[in-house]
PDB file of C-alpha atoms in Angstrom:
ATOM      1  CA  UNK A1393     -13.747   5.998  -6.633  1.00  0.00           C
ATOM      2  CA  UNK A1394     -11.576   4.419  -3.984  1.00  0.00           C
ATOM      3  CA  UNK A1395      -7.953   3.935  -5.974  1.00  0.00           C
ATOM      4  CA  UNK A1396      -4.380   3.597  -5.716  1.00  0.00           C
ATOM      5  CA  UNK A1397      -2.810   3.880  -9.142  1.00  0.00           C
ATOM      6  CA  UNK A1398       0.704   3.716 -10.060  1.00  0.00           C
ATOM      7  CA  UNK A1399       1.467   5.667 -13.562  1.00  0.00           C
ATOM      8  CA  UNK A1400       4.327   3.745 -14.940  1.00  0.00           C
ATOM      9  CA  UNK A1401       3.833  -0.089 -15.604  1.00  0.00           C
ATOM     10  CA  UNK A1402       7.468  -0.345 -16.444  1.00  0.00           C
ATOM     11  CA  UNK A1403      10.827   1.588 -16.040  1.00  0.00           C
ATOM     12  CA  UNK A1404      14.395   1.053 -17.540  1.00  0.00           C
ATOM     13  CA  UNK A1405      17.131   2.611 -15.303  1.00  0.00           C
ATOM     14  CA  UNK A1406      21.649   2.853 -16.029  1.00  0.00           C
ATOM     15  CA  UNK A1407      22.955   0.868 -13.184  1.00  0.00           C
ATOM     16  CA  UNK A1408      23.693   4.255 -10.320  1.00  0.00           C
ATOM     17  CA  UNK A1409      20.850   6.153 -11.484  1.00  0.00           C
ATOM     18  CA  UNK A1410      18.633   7.550  -8.759  1.00  0.00           C
ATOM     19  CA  UNK A1411      14.935   6.611  -9.456  1.00  0.00           C
ATOM     20  CA  UNK A1412      11.011   7.032  -8.300  1.00  0.00           C
ATOM     21  CA  UNK A1413       8.468   5.286  -8.660  1.00  0.00           C
ATOM     22  CA  UNK A1414       4.581   6.829  -8.849  1.00  0.00           C
ATOM     23  CA  UNK A1415       1.887   5.921  -6.577  1.00  0.00           C
ATOM     24  CA  UNK A1416      -1.238   8.009  -6.206  1.00  0.00           C
ATOM     25  CA  UNK A1417      -3.800   7.414  -4.311  1.00  0.00           C
ATOM     26  CA  UNK A1418      -8.043   8.317  -4.277  1.00  0.00           C
ATOM     27  CA  UNK A1419      -9.624   8.076  -0.389  1.00  0.00           C
ATOM     28  CA  UNK A1420     -11.704  10.185   1.527  1.00  0.00           C
ATOM     29  CA  UNK A1421      -9.173  10.496   3.687  1.00  0.00           C
ATOM     30  CA  UNK A1422      -5.666   9.453   3.564  1.00  0.00           C
ATOM     31  CA  UNK A1423      -4.954   5.743   3.986  1.00  0.00           C
ATOM     32  CA  UNK A1424      -2.478   3.845   5.432  1.00  0.00           C
ATOM     33  CA  UNK A1425       0.583   3.301   2.164  1.00  0.00           C
ATOM     34  CA  UNK A1426       2.861   0.524   2.143  1.00  0.00           C
ATOM     35  CA  UNK A1427       5.496   0.086  -0.523  1.00  0.00           C
ATOM     36  CA  UNK A1428       5.909  -3.405  -1.443  1.00  0.00           C
ATOM     37  CA  UNK A1429       9.023  -5.228  -3.858  1.00  0.00           C
ATOM     38  CA  UNK A1430       8.802  -8.985  -5.936  1.00  0.00           C
ATOM     39  CA  UNK A1431      11.676 -10.637  -6.575  1.00  0.00           C
ATOM     40  CA  UNK A1432      11.931 -12.791  -9.147  1.00  0.00           C
ATOM     41  CA  UNK A1433      10.504 -15.300  -8.396  1.00  0.00           C
ATOM     42  CA  UNK A1434       9.479 -14.763  -5.333  1.00  0.00           C
ATOM     43  CA  UNK A1435       6.823 -12.937  -2.945  1.00  0.00           C
ATOM     44  CA  UNK A1436       6.683  -9.568  -1.893  1.00  0.00           C
ATOM     45  CA  UNK A1437       8.174  -8.284   1.272  1.00  0.00           C
ATOM     46  CA  UNK A1438       7.289  -4.896   2.297  1.00  0.00           C
ATOM     47  CA  UNK A1439       9.755  -1.837   1.904  1.00  0.00           C
ATOM     48  CA  UNK A1440       8.450   0.309   3.736  1.00  0.00           C
ATOM     49  CA  UNK A1441       4.584   2.079   5.007  1.00  0.00           C
ATOM     50  CA  UNK A1442       3.347   5.396   6.434  1.00  0.00           C
ATOM     51  CA  UNK A1443       1.137   5.572   9.295  1.00  0.00           C
ATOM     52  CA  UNK A1444       1.669   9.278  10.498  1.00  0.00           C
ATOM     53  CA  UNK A1445       4.000  12.197  11.218  1.00  0.00           C
ATOM     54  CA  UNK A1446       7.580  12.299   9.564  1.00  0.00           C
ATOM     55  CA  UNK A1447       6.516  12.784   5.435  1.00  0.00           C
ATOM     56  CA  UNK A1448       9.335  10.813   4.366  1.00  0.00           C
ATOM     57  CA  UNK A1449      10.159   6.922   5.545  1.00  0.00           C
ATOM     58  CA  UNK A1450      13.337   5.474   5.020  1.00  0.00           C
ATOM     59  CA  UNK A1451      13.171   1.516   4.599  1.00  0.00           C
ATOM     60  CA  UNK A1452      14.435  -1.659   4.282  1.00  0.00           C
ATOM     61  CA  UNK A1453      17.171  -1.927   0.824  1.00  0.00           C
ATOM     62  CA  UNK A1454      18.038   1.518   0.980  1.00  0.00           C
ATOM     63  CA  UNK A1455      14.592   2.736  -0.148  1.00  0.00           C
ATOM     64  CA  UNK A1456      12.876   5.775   0.903  1.00  0.00           C
ATOM     65  CA  UNK A1457       9.008   7.128   0.218  1.00  0.00           C
ATOM     66  CA  UNK A1458       7.680  10.967   0.716  1.00  0.00           C
ATOM     67  CA  UNK A1459       3.766  11.408   1.688  1.00  0.00           C
ATOM     68  CA  UNK A1460       3.071  14.422  -0.269  1.00  0.00           C
ATOM     69  CA  UNK A1461      -0.821  15.032   0.991  1.00  0.00           C
ATOM     70  CA  UNK A1462      -1.689  18.356  -1.279  1.00  0.00           C
ATOM     71  CA  UNK A1463      -1.133  15.865  -4.143  1.00  0.00           C
ATOM     72  CA  UNK A1464      -2.619  12.671  -2.914  1.00  0.00           C
ATOM     73  CA  UNK A1465       1.003   9.593  -3.462  1.00  0.00           C
ATOM     74  CA  UNK A1466       3.689   8.100  -2.044  1.00  0.00           C
ATOM     75  CA  UNK A1467       6.265   8.080  -3.793  1.00  0.00           C
ATOM     76  CA  UNK A1468       9.459   5.725  -3.261  1.00  0.00           C
ATOM     77  CA  UNK A1469      12.876   6.352  -3.500  1.00  0.00           C
ATOM     78  CA  UNK A1470      16.274   5.812  -4.586  1.00  0.00           C
ATOM     79  CA  UNK A1471      19.770   7.377  -4.968  1.00  0.00           C
ATOM     80  CA  UNK A1472      20.991   5.145  -6.248  1.00  0.00           C
ATOM     81  CA  UNK A1473      20.118   1.842  -8.112  1.00  0.00           C
ATOM     82  CA  UNK A1474      21.727  -1.545  -8.108  1.00  0.00           C
ATOM     83  CA  UNK A1475      21.470  -4.212 -10.029  1.00  0.00           C
ATOM     84  CA  UNK A1476      19.517  -6.297  -7.899  1.00  0.00           C
ATOM     85  CA  UNK A1477      16.836  -4.400  -7.844  1.00  0.00           C
ATOM     86  CA  UNK A1478      15.213  -5.102 -10.728  1.00  0.00           C
ATOM     87  CA  UNK A1479      12.402  -5.995  -9.742  1.00  0.00           C
ATOM     88  CA  UNK A1480       8.418  -5.334  -9.664  1.00  0.00           C
ATOM     89  CA  UNK A1481       6.704  -2.840  -6.875  1.00  0.00           C
ATOM     90  CA  UNK A1482       3.181  -2.273  -5.531  1.00  0.00           C
ATOM     91  CA  UNK A1483       2.434   0.050  -3.778  1.00  0.00           C
ATOM     92  CA  UNK A1484      -0.824  -0.348  -1.147  1.00  0.00           C
ATOM     93  CA  UNK A1485      -2.708   1.726   0.791  1.00  0.00           C
ATOM     94  CA  UNK A1486      -5.147   0.103   3.465  1.00  0.00           C
ATOM     95  CA  UNK A1487      -7.904   3.314   4.454  1.00  0.00           C
ATOM     96  CA  UNK A1488      -8.137   3.781   7.529  1.00  0.00           C
ATOM     97  CA  UNK A1489     -11.001   3.254   9.838  1.00  0.00           C
ATOM     98  CA  UNK A1490     -11.875   0.072   7.912  1.00  0.00           C
ATOM     99  CA  UNK A1491     -12.548  -2.155  10.349  1.00  0.00           C
ATOM    100  CA  UNK A1492     -10.545  -6.063   8.659  1.00  0.00           C
ATOM    101  CA  UNK A1493     -10.864  -4.777   5.038  1.00  0.00           C
ATOM    102  CA  UNK A1494      -7.524  -6.456   4.072  1.00  0.00           C
ATOM    103  CA  UNK A1495      -4.895  -4.048   2.118  1.00  0.00           C
ATOM    104  CA  UNK A1496      -5.920  -3.122  -2.026  1.00  0.00           C
ATOM    105  CA  UNK A1497      -2.541  -3.777  -4.577  1.00  0.00           C
ATOM    106  CA  UNK A1498      -1.706  -0.916  -7.128  1.00  0.00           C
ATOM    107  CA  UNK A1499      -1.107  -3.147  -9.960  1.00  0.00           C
ATOM    108  CA  UNK A1500       2.664  -2.585 -10.221  1.00  0.00           C
ATOM    109  CA  UNK A1501       5.919  -1.379 -11.621  1.00  0.00           C
ATOM    110  CA  UNK A1502       8.330  -3.564 -12.968  1.00  0.00           C
ATOM    111  CA  UNK A1503      12.131  -1.915 -13.015  1.00  0.00           C
ATOM    112  CA  UNK A1504      14.659  -2.953 -14.816  1.00  0.00           C
ATOM    113  CA  UNK A1505      18.370  -1.956 -14.591  1.00  0.00           C
ATOM    114  CA  UNK A1506      21.079  -2.323 -17.814  1.00  0.00           C
ATOM    115  CA  UNK A1507      24.398  -2.105 -17.279  1.00  0.00           C
TER     116      UNK A1507
ATOM    117  CA  UNK B1259      11.948 -15.727  10.490  1.00  0.00           C
ATOM    118  CA  UNK B1260       7.605 -16.194   8.883  1.00  0.00           C
ATOM    119  CA  UNK B1261       8.143 -19.170   7.212  1.00  0.00           C
ATOM    120  CA  UNK B1262       4.229 -19.419   4.418  1.00  0.00           C
ATOM    121  CA  UNK B1263       4.777 -22.312   2.220  1.00  0.00           C
ATOM    122  CA  UNK B1264       3.194 -23.204  -0.738  1.00  0.00           C
ATOM    123  CA  UNK B1265       2.524 -26.469  -1.592  1.00  0.00           C
ATOM    124  CA  UNK B1266       3.346 -26.459  -5.535  1.00  0.00           C
ATOM    125  CA  UNK B1267       5.335 -23.752  -7.451  1.00  0.00           C
ATOM    126  CA  UNK B1268       3.783 -25.178 -10.751  1.00  0.00           C
ATOM    127  CA  UNK B1269       1.177 -27.177 -11.436  1.00  0.00           C
ATOM    128  CA  UNK B1270      -0.653 -28.056 -14.578  1.00  0.00           C
ATOM    129  CA  UNK B1271      -4.304 -29.062 -14.743  1.00  0.00           C
ATOM    130  CA  UNK B1272      -7.247 -30.107 -17.581  1.00  0.00           C
ATOM    131  CA  UNK B1273     -10.307 -27.969 -18.386  1.00  0.00           C
ATOM    132  CA  UNK B1274     -12.741 -29.244 -15.601  1.00  0.00           C
ATOM    133  CA  UNK B1275     -10.557 -30.446 -13.086  1.00  0.00           C
ATOM    134  CA  UNK B1276     -10.544 -29.829  -9.336  1.00  0.00           C
ATOM    135  CA  UNK B1277      -7.541 -27.937  -8.145  1.00  0.00           C
ATOM    136  CA  UNK B1278      -6.558 -27.593  -5.012  1.00  0.00           C
ATOM    137  CA  UNK B1279      -3.582 -24.534  -4.155  1.00  0.00           C
ATOM    138  CA  UNK B1280      -2.361 -25.071  -0.644  1.00  0.00           C
ATOM    139  CA  UNK B1281      -1.376 -22.971   1.541  1.00  0.00           C
ATOM    140  CA  UNK B1282       0.924 -23.069   5.081  1.00  0.00           C
ATOM    141  CA  UNK B1283       2.071 -20.336   7.415  1.00  0.00           C
ATOM    142  CA  UNK B1284       4.398 -20.842  10.471  1.00  0.00           C
ATOM    143  CA  UNK B1285       3.505 -18.393  12.806  1.00  0.00           C
ATOM    144  CA  UNK B1286       0.605 -18.937  14.645  1.00  0.00           C
ATOM    145  CA  UNK B1287      -0.920 -15.668  12.374  1.00  0.00           C
ATOM    146  CA  UNK B1288      -4.836 -15.442  12.655  1.00  0.00           C
ATOM    147  CA  UNK B1289      -4.576 -13.925   9.207  1.00  0.00           C
ATOM    148  CA  UNK B1290      -5.139 -15.865   5.237  1.00  0.00           C
ATOM    149  CA  UNK B1291      -5.958 -14.441   1.655  1.00  0.00           C
ATOM    150  CA  UNK B1292      -5.797 -15.281  -1.279  1.00  0.00           C
ATOM    151  CA  UNK B1293      -4.273 -13.354  -4.403  1.00  0.00           C
ATOM    152  CA  UNK B1294      -3.972 -13.675  -8.467  1.00  0.00           C
ATOM    153  CA  UNK B1295      -1.365 -12.124  -9.983  1.00  0.00           C
ATOM    154  CA  UNK B1296      -2.209 -11.700 -13.578  1.00  0.00           C
ATOM    155  CA  UNK B1297       0.384  -8.945 -16.339  1.00  0.00           C
ATOM    156  CA  UNK B1298      -1.084  -5.718 -15.929  1.00  0.00           C
ATOM    157  CA  UNK B1299      -3.648  -6.605 -13.193  1.00  0.00           C
ATOM    158  CA  UNK B1300      -1.567  -6.729 -10.715  1.00  0.00           C
ATOM    159  CA  UNK B1301      -2.911  -8.886  -7.913  1.00  0.00           C
ATOM    160  CA  UNK B1302      -6.305  -8.967  -6.857  1.00  0.00           C
ATOM    161  CA  UNK B1303      -7.678  -9.801  -3.484  1.00  0.00           C
ATOM    162  CA  UNK B1304     -10.114 -13.679  -3.845  1.00  0.00           C
ATOM    163  CA  UNK B1305     -11.167 -14.360  -0.473  1.00  0.00           C
ATOM    164  CA  UNK B1306      -8.968 -13.739   2.415  1.00  0.00           C
ATOM    165  CA  UNK B1307      -9.927 -15.144   6.364  1.00  0.00           C
ATOM    166  CA  UNK B1308      -9.879 -13.883   9.993  1.00  0.00           C
ATOM    167  CA  UNK B1309      -9.974 -16.558  11.639  1.00  0.00           C
ATOM    168  CA  UNK B1310     -10.584 -20.924  11.166  1.00  0.00           C
ATOM    169  CA  UNK B1311     -13.093 -21.426   9.765  1.00  0.00           C
ATOM    170  CA  UNK B1312     -14.003 -18.298   8.553  1.00  0.00           C
ATOM    171  CA  UNK B1313     -14.055 -16.427   5.239  1.00  0.00           C
ATOM    172  CA  UNK B1314     -14.622 -13.315   3.508  1.00  0.00           C
ATOM    173  CA  UNK B1315     -15.220 -12.666  -0.144  1.00  0.00           C
ATOM    174  CA  UNK B1316     -12.503 -11.399  -1.877  1.00  0.00           C
ATOM    175  CA  UNK B1317     -13.063  -9.162  -5.204  1.00  0.00           C
ATOM    176  CA  UNK B1318     -12.991 -11.904  -7.910  1.00  0.00           C
ATOM    177  CA  UNK B1319     -14.633 -14.277  -5.545  1.00  0.00           C
ATOM    178  CA  UNK B1320     -16.292 -16.385  -8.297  1.00  0.00           C
ATOM    179  CA  UNK B1321     -15.170 -19.815  -9.545  1.00  0.00           C
ATOM    180  CA  UNK B1322     -12.718 -20.235  -5.782  1.00  0.00           C
ATOM    181  CA  UNK B1323     -13.828 -22.019  -2.121  1.00  0.00           C
ATOM    182  CA  UNK B1324     -11.521 -21.963   0.261  1.00  0.00           C
ATOM    183  CA  UNK B1325     -11.023 -23.991   3.944  1.00  0.00           C
ATOM    184  CA  UNK B1326      -9.126 -23.353   6.212  1.00  0.00           C
ATOM    185  CA  UNK B1327     -10.021 -25.938   8.678  1.00  0.00           C
ATOM    186  CA  UNK B1328      -6.931 -25.374  11.063  1.00  0.00           C
ATOM    187  CA  UNK B1329      -5.772 -21.758  11.373  1.00  0.00           C
ATOM    188  CA  UNK B1330      -1.976 -22.205  10.202  1.00  0.00           C
ATOM    189  CA  UNK B1331      -3.324 -23.509   6.386  1.00  0.00           C
ATOM    190  CA  UNK B1332      -5.537 -21.488   3.885  1.00  0.00           C
ATOM    191  CA  UNK B1333      -7.032 -24.008   0.744  1.00  0.00           C
ATOM    192  CA  UNK B1334      -7.681 -22.696  -1.923  1.00  0.00           C
ATOM    193  CA  UNK B1335      -9.841 -24.232  -4.477  1.00  0.00           C
ATOM    194  CA  UNK B1336     -11.227 -23.765  -7.944  1.00  0.00           C
ATOM    195  CA  UNK B1337     -14.022 -26.618  -8.105  1.00  0.00           C
ATOM    196  CA  UNK B1338     -13.896 -26.492 -11.584  1.00  0.00           C
ATOM    197  CA  UNK B1339     -11.179 -25.363 -13.629  1.00  0.00           C
ATOM    198  CA  UNK B1340     -11.080 -23.260 -16.576  1.00  0.00           C
ATOM    199  CA  UNK B1341      -8.059 -22.001 -18.836  1.00  0.00           C
ATOM    200  CA  UNK B1342      -9.196 -17.896 -17.749  1.00  0.00           C
ATOM    201  CA  UNK B1343      -7.768 -19.747 -13.679  1.00  0.00           C
ATOM    202  CA  UNK B1344      -4.644 -20.350 -15.429  1.00  0.00           C
ATOM    203  CA  UNK B1345      -2.893 -17.305 -13.290  1.00  0.00           C
ATOM    204  CA  UNK B1346       0.252 -16.653 -10.455  1.00  0.00           C
ATOM    205  CA  UNK B1347      -1.595 -17.858  -7.613  1.00  0.00           C
ATOM    206  CA  UNK B1348      -0.616 -16.283  -3.965  1.00  0.00           C
ATOM    207  CA  UNK B1349      -0.812 -16.998  -0.553  1.00  0.00           C
ATOM    208  CA  UNK B1350       0.022 -14.154   2.589  1.00  0.00           C
ATOM    209  CA  UNK B1351      -0.466 -14.472   5.863  1.00  0.00           C
ATOM    210  CA  UNK B1352      -0.520 -11.467   8.975  1.00  0.00           C
ATOM    211  CA  UNK B1353      -1.362 -11.403  12.421  1.00  0.00           C
ATOM    212  CA  UNK B1354      -4.473 -10.718  13.843  1.00  0.00           C
ATOM    213  CA  UNK B1355      -3.224  -7.230  16.426  1.00  0.00           C
ATOM    214  CA  UNK B1356      -4.640  -3.735  15.251  1.00  0.00           C
ATOM    215  CA  UNK B1357      -3.962  -2.981  11.629  1.00  0.00           C
ATOM    216  CA  UNK B1358      -2.808  -4.767   9.231  1.00  0.00           C
ATOM    217  CA  UNK B1359       0.238  -4.145   8.144  1.00  0.00           C
ATOM    218  CA  UNK B1360       2.810  -6.330   6.920  1.00  0.00           C
ATOM    219  CA  UNK B1361       1.394  -8.962   4.908  1.00  0.00           C
ATOM    220  CA  UNK B1362       3.904 -12.470   5.090  1.00  0.00           C
ATOM    221  CA  UNK B1363       3.779 -13.831   1.161  1.00  0.00           C
ATOM    222  CA  UNK B1364       4.692 -17.430  -0.273  1.00  0.00           C
ATOM    223  CA  UNK B1365       6.316 -17.875  -2.748  1.00  0.00           C
ATOM    224  CA  UNK B1366       3.500 -18.616  -5.229  1.00  0.00           C
ATOM    225  CA  UNK B1367       2.268 -21.021  -7.973  1.00  0.00           C
ATOM    226  CA  UNK B1368       2.003 -20.475 -11.206  1.00  0.00           C
ATOM    227  CA  UNK B1369      -1.269 -22.972 -12.467  1.00  0.00           C
ATOM    228  CA  UNK B1370      -1.277 -24.069 -16.194  1.00  0.00           C
ATOM    229  CA  UNK B1371      -5.166 -24.486 -16.979  1.00  0.00           C
ATOM    230  CA  UNK B1372      -5.141 -26.549 -20.659  1.00  0.00           C
TER     231      UNK B1372
END
């Protein structure tokens, strides 16, 4: 079955430490891939997206993500986490050639940042 | 900046009431969406619309209906609210050009049904 999975429900990192949030998908063809962030009390905001080409994608707020076809993954990374990065992060996919199918979201990973 | 405005941040209703959640976007977007967000379940699509007076069911439409009489406004209706509809409701919009790549979200309405 087609799906997008975020294996980690909650992650805690120290401020200044590196971060990697995992996202795996299960689709016949590589879908379009997205990461969104939801800060407390806010709606979601697009961090970055991958359609094709360079497998390392740069986004806003110092985030990047790497597409790995062999692992069906699109993991989000940040070299040094700031306290303001505490939020919920959602991976999302859009199947290619799907017409007007809306985005499919993963269940999210909540990030806590400690001093 | 695109603005998606949801009429209420918090709403408390009683079981059996008819509830209207309103969403307005100011960027002439073609597409509008309603999601509900629950802990551990992420975002689940309730209904969406790609044009005025057009609607499509999402993954969990049961107990909900929608109305899109004007392009900028997309209303979610709970015909008879139930306690299992207590949730955070998020509205989103996007333009209709090519791949739906960027959704703009409202801040959400936290609905409690007592």
